[in-house]
mmCIF file of C-alpha atoms and ligand atoms in Angstrom:
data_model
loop_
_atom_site.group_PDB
_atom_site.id
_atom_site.type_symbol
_atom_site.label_atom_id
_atom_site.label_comp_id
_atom_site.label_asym_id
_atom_site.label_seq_id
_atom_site.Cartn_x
_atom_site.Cartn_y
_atom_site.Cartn_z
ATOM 1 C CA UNK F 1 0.000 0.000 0.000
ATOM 2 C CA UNK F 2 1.439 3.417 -1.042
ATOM 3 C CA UNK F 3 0.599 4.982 2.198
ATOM 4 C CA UNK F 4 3.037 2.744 4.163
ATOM 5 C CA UNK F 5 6.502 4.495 5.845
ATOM 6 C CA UNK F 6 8.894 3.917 4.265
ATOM 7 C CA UNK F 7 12.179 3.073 6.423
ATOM 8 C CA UNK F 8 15.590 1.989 6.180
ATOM 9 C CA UNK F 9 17.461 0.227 9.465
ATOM 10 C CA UNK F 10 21.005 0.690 10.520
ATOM 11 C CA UNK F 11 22.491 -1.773 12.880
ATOM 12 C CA UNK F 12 25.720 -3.011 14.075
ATOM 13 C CA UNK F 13 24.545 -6.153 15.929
ATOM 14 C CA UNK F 14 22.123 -8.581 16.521
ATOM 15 C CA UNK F 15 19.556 -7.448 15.002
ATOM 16 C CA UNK F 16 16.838 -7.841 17.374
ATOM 17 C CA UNK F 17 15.240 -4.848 17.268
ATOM 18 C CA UNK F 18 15.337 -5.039 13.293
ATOM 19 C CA UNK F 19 13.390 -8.268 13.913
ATOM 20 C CA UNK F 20 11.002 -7.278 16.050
ATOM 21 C CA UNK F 21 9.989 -4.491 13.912
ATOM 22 C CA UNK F 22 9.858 -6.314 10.661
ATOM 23 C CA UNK F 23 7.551 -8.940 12.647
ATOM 24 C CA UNK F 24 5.211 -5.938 13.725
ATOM 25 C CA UNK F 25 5.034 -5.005 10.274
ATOM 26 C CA UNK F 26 4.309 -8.627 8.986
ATOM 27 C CA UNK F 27 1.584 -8.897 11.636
ATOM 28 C CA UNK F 28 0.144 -5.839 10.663
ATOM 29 C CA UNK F 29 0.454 -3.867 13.906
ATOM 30 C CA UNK F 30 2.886 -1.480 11.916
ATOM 31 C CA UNK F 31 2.287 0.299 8.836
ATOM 32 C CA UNK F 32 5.490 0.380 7.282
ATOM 33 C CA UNK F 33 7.956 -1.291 4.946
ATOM 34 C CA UNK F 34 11.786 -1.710 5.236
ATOM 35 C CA UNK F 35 13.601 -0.620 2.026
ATOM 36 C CA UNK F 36 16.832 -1.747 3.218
ATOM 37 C CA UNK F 37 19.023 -2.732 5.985
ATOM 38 C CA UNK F 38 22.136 -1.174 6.583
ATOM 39 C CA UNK F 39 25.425 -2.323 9.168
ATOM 40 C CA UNK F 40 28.983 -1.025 9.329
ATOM 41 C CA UNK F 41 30.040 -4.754 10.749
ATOM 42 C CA UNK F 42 30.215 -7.142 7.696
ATOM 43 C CA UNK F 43 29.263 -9.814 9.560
ATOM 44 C CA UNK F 44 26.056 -8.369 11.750
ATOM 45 C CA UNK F 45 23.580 -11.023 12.598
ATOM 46 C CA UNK F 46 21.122 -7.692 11.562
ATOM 47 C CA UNK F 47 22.299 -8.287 7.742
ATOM 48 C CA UNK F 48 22.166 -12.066 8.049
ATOM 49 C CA UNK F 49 18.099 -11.640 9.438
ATOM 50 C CA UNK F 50 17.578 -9.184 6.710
ATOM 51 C CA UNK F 51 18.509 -11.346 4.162
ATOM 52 C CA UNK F 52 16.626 -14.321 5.687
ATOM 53 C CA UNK F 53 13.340 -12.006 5.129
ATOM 54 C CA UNK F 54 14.635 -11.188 1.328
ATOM 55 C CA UNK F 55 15.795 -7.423 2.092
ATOM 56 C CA UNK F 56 17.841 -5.653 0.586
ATOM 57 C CA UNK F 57 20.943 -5.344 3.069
ATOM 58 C CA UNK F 58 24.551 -3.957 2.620
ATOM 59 C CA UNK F 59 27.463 -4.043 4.436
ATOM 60 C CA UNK F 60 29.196 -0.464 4.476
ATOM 61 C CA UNK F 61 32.506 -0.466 5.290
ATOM 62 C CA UNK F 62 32.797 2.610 7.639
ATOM 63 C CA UNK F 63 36.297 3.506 7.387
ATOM 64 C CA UNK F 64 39.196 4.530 9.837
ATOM 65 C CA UNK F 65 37.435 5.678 13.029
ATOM 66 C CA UNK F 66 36.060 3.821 15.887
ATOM 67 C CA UNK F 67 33.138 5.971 16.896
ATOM 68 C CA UNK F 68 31.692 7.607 14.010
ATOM 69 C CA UNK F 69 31.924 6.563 10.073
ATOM 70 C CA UNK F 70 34.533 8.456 7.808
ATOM 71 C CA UNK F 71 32.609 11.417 5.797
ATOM 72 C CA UNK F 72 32.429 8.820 2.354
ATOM 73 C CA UNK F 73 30.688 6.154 4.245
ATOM 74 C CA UNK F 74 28.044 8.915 5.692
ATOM 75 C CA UNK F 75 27.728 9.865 2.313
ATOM 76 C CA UNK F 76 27.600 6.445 0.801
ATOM 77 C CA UNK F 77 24.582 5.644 3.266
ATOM 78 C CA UNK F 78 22.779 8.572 2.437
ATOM 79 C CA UNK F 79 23.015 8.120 -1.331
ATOM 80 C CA UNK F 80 21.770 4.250 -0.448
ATOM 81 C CA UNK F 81 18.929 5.319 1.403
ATOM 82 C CA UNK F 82 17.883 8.063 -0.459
ATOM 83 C CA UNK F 83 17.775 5.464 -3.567
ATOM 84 C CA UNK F 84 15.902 3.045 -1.778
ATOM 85 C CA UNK F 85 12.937 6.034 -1.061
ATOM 86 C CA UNK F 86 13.915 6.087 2.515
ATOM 87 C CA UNK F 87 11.159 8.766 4.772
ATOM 88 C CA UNK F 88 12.366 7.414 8.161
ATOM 89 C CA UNK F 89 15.667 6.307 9.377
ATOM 90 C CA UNK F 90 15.180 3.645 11.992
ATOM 91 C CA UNK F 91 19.089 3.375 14.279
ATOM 92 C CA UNK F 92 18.372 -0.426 15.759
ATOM 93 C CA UNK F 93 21.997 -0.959 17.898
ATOM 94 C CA UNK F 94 23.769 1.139 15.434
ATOM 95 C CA UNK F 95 26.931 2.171 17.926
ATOM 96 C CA UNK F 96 28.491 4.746 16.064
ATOM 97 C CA UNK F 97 28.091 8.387 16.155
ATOM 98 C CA UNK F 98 25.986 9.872 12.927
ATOM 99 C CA UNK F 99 27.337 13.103 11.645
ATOM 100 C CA UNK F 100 26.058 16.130 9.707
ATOM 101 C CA UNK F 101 26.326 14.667 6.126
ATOM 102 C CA UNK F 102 23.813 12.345 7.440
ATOM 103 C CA UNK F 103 22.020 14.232 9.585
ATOM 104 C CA UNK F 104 21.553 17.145 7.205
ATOM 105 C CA UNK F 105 20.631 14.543 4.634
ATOM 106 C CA UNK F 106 17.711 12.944 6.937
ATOM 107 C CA UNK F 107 17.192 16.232 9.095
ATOM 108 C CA UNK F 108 14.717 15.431 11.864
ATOM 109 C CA UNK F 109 13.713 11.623 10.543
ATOM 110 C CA UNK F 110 16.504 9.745 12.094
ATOM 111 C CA UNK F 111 14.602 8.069 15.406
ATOM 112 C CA UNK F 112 17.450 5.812 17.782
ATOM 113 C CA UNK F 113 16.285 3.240 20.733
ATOM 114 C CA UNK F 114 18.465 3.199 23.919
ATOM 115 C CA UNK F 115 18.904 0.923 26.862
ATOM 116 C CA UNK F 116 18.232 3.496 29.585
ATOM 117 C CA UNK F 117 15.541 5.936 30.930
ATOM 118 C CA UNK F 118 16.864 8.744 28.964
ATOM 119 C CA UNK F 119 18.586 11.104 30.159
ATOM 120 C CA UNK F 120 20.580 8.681 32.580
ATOM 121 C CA UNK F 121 23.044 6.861 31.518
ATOM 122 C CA UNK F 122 23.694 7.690 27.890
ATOM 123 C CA UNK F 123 26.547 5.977 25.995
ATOM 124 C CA UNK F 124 28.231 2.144 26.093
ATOM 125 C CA UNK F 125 26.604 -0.484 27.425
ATOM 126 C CA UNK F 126 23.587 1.767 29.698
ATOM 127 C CA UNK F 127 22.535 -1.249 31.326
ATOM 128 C CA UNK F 128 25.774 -1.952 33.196
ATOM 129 C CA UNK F 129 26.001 1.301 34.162
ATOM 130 C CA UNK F 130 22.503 1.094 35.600
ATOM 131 C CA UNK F 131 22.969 -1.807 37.016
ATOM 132 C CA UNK F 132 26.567 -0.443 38.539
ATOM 133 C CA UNK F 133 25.341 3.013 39.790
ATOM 134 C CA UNK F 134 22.479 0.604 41.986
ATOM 135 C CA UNK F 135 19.330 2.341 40.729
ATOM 136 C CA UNK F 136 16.146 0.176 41.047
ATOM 137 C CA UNK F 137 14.722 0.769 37.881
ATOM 138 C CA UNK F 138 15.699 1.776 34.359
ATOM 139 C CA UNK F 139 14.017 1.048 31.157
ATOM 140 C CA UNK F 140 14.444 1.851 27.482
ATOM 141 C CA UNK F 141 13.584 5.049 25.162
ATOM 142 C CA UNK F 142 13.295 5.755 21.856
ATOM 143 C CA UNK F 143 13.897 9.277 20.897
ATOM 144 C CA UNK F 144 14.783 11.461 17.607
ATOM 145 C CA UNK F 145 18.609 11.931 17.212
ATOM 146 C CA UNK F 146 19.713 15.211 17.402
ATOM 147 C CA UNK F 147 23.711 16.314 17.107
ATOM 148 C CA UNK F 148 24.261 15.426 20.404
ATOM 149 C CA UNK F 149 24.917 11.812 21.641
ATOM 150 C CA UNK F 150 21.128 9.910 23.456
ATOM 151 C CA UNK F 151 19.534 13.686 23.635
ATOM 152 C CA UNK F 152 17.019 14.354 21.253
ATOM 153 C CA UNK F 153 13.536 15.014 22.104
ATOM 154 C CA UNK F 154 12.220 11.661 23.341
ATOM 155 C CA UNK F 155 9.147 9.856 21.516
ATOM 156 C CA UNK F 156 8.852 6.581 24.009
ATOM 157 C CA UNK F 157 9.840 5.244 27.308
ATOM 158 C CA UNK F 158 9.485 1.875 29.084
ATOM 159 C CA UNK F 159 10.443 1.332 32.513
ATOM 160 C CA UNK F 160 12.559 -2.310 33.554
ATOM 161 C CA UNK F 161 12.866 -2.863 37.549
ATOM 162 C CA UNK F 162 16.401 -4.048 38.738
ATOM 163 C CA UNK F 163 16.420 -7.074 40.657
ATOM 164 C CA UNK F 164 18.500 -8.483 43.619
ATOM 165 C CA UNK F 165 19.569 -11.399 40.938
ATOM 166 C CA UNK F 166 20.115 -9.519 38.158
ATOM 167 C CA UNK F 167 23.528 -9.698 36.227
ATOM 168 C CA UNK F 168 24.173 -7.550 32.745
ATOM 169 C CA UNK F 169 22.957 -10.047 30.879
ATOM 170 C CA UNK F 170 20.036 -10.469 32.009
ATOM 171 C CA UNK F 171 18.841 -7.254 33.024
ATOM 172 C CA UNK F 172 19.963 -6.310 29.265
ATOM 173 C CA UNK F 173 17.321 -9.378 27.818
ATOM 174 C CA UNK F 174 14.219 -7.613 30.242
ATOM 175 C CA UNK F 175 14.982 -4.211 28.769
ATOM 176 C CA UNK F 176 15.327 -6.018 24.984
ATOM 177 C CA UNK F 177 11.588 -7.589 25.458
ATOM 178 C CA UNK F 178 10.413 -4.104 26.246
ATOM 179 C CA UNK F 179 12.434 -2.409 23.586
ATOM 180 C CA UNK F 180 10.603 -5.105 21.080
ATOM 181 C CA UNK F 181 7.230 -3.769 22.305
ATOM 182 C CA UNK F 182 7.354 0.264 21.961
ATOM 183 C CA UNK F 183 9.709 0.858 19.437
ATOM 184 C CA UNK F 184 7.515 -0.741 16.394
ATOM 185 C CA UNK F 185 4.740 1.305 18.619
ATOM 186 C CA UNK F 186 6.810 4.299 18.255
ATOM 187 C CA UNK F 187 7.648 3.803 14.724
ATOM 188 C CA UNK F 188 3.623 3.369 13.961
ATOM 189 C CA UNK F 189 3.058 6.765 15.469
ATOM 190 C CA UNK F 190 5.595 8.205 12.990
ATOM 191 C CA UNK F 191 3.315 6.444 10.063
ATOM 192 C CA UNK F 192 0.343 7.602 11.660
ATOM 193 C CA UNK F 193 1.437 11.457 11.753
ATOM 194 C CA UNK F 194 1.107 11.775 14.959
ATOM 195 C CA UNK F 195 4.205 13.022 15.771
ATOM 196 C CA UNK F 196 6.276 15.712 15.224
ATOM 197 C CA UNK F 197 10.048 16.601 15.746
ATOM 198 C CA UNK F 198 9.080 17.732 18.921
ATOM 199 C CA UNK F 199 8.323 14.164 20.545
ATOM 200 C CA UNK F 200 4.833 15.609 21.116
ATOM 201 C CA UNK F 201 1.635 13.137 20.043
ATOM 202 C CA UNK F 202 -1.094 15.490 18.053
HETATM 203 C C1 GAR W 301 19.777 -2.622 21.971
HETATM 204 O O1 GAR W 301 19.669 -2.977 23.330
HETATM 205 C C2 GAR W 301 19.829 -1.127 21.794
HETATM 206 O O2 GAR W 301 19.058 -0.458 22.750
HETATM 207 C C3 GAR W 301 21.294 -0.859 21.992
HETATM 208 O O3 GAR W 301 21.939 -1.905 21.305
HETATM 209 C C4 GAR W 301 21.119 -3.076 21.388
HETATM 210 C C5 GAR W 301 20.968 -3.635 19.987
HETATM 211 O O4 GAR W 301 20.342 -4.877 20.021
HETATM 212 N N1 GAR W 301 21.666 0.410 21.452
HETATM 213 C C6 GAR W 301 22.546 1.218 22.014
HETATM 214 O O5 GAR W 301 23.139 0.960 23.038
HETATM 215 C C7 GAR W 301 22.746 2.534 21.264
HETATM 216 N N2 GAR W 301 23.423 3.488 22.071
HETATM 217 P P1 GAR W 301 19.809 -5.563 18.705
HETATM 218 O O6 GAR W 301 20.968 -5.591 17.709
HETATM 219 O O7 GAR W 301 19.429 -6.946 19.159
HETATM 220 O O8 GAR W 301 18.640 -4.771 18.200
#
């Protein structure tokens, strides 16, 4: 159907998140359609799931840096994206820093998720560092990406208790289910226009 959103995934992992959204939309609980799959790690199980569904997915190679992709790879996944009809750019465990080729390419329609109650603990592994600092809950948000790193104006939260037992991994796998639950919810209020740069619902 024409009036589905049209969105492209970047990832560097997994690919749960990619998977979970791409069931949504198979289910018909989201009212979108992936155009392609991108990773920066050749050998992400997110391009390996992407290809099991018959995507289109591409490895692009991101260049010298650790933390952000070298100005020809930014430009490289804009030109793929922009190809491929991309509307919404959908960061699903992509762990490097996007930078203003891209983000002046895809102003305001780049949405991220992140495993914390935004803003605490932004960065590496937010979990741990949840889970280190001894608070007794923490969750997951989705949010628009701005310049600056976890930030932007926040679209969906779900809150994650920390208990007595819990070890990184497995407080990581409670905040995963919820993540599978509100970002394809987040992603439908996007296709649904009701939501604005802002992180407001109209
Ligand atoms: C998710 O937990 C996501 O929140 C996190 O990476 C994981 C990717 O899992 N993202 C970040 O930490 C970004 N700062 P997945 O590959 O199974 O979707």
């Amino acid at each position: 159907m024409s009036c589905k959103l049209k969105i492209g995934i970047l990832g560097s992992g997994k690919g749960s998140n990619f998977l979970a959204i791409q069931n949504a939309i198979e289910q018909g609980k989201l009212s979108a359609e992936v155009r392609v799959v991108l990773s920066d790690v050749e050998n992400a199980g997110i391009l390996d799931y992407a290809r099991r569904k018959g995507l289109n997915a591409v490895f692009v190679p991101p260049g010298k840096f650790r933390t952000k992709l070298e100005p020809a790879a930014e430009q490289k996944c804009v030109e793929i994206l922009r190809e491929a009809g991309v509307e919404l750019v959908v960061l699903a465990g992509f762990m490097r820093m996007l930078k203003s080729i891209f983000l002046d390419a895809f102003d305001g329609r780049v949405v991220n998720i992140h495993p914390s109650l935004l803003p605490a603990f932004a960065g590496l592994e937010a979990w741990k560092q949840a889970l280190d600092y001894g608070v007794h809950y923490t969750g997951c948000t989705v949010h628009y990406v701005t310049r600056e790193m976890d930030a932007g104006p926040i679209i969906a939260q779900a809150v994650v208790p920390v208990l007595p037992e819990d070890t990184p991994e497995k407080l990581h796998a409670r905040i995963q289910a919820e993540e599978h639950l509100i970002y394809p919810q987040a992603i439908q209020w996007i296709a649904e226009g009701k939501l604005t740069m802002s992180g407001r619902r109209g």
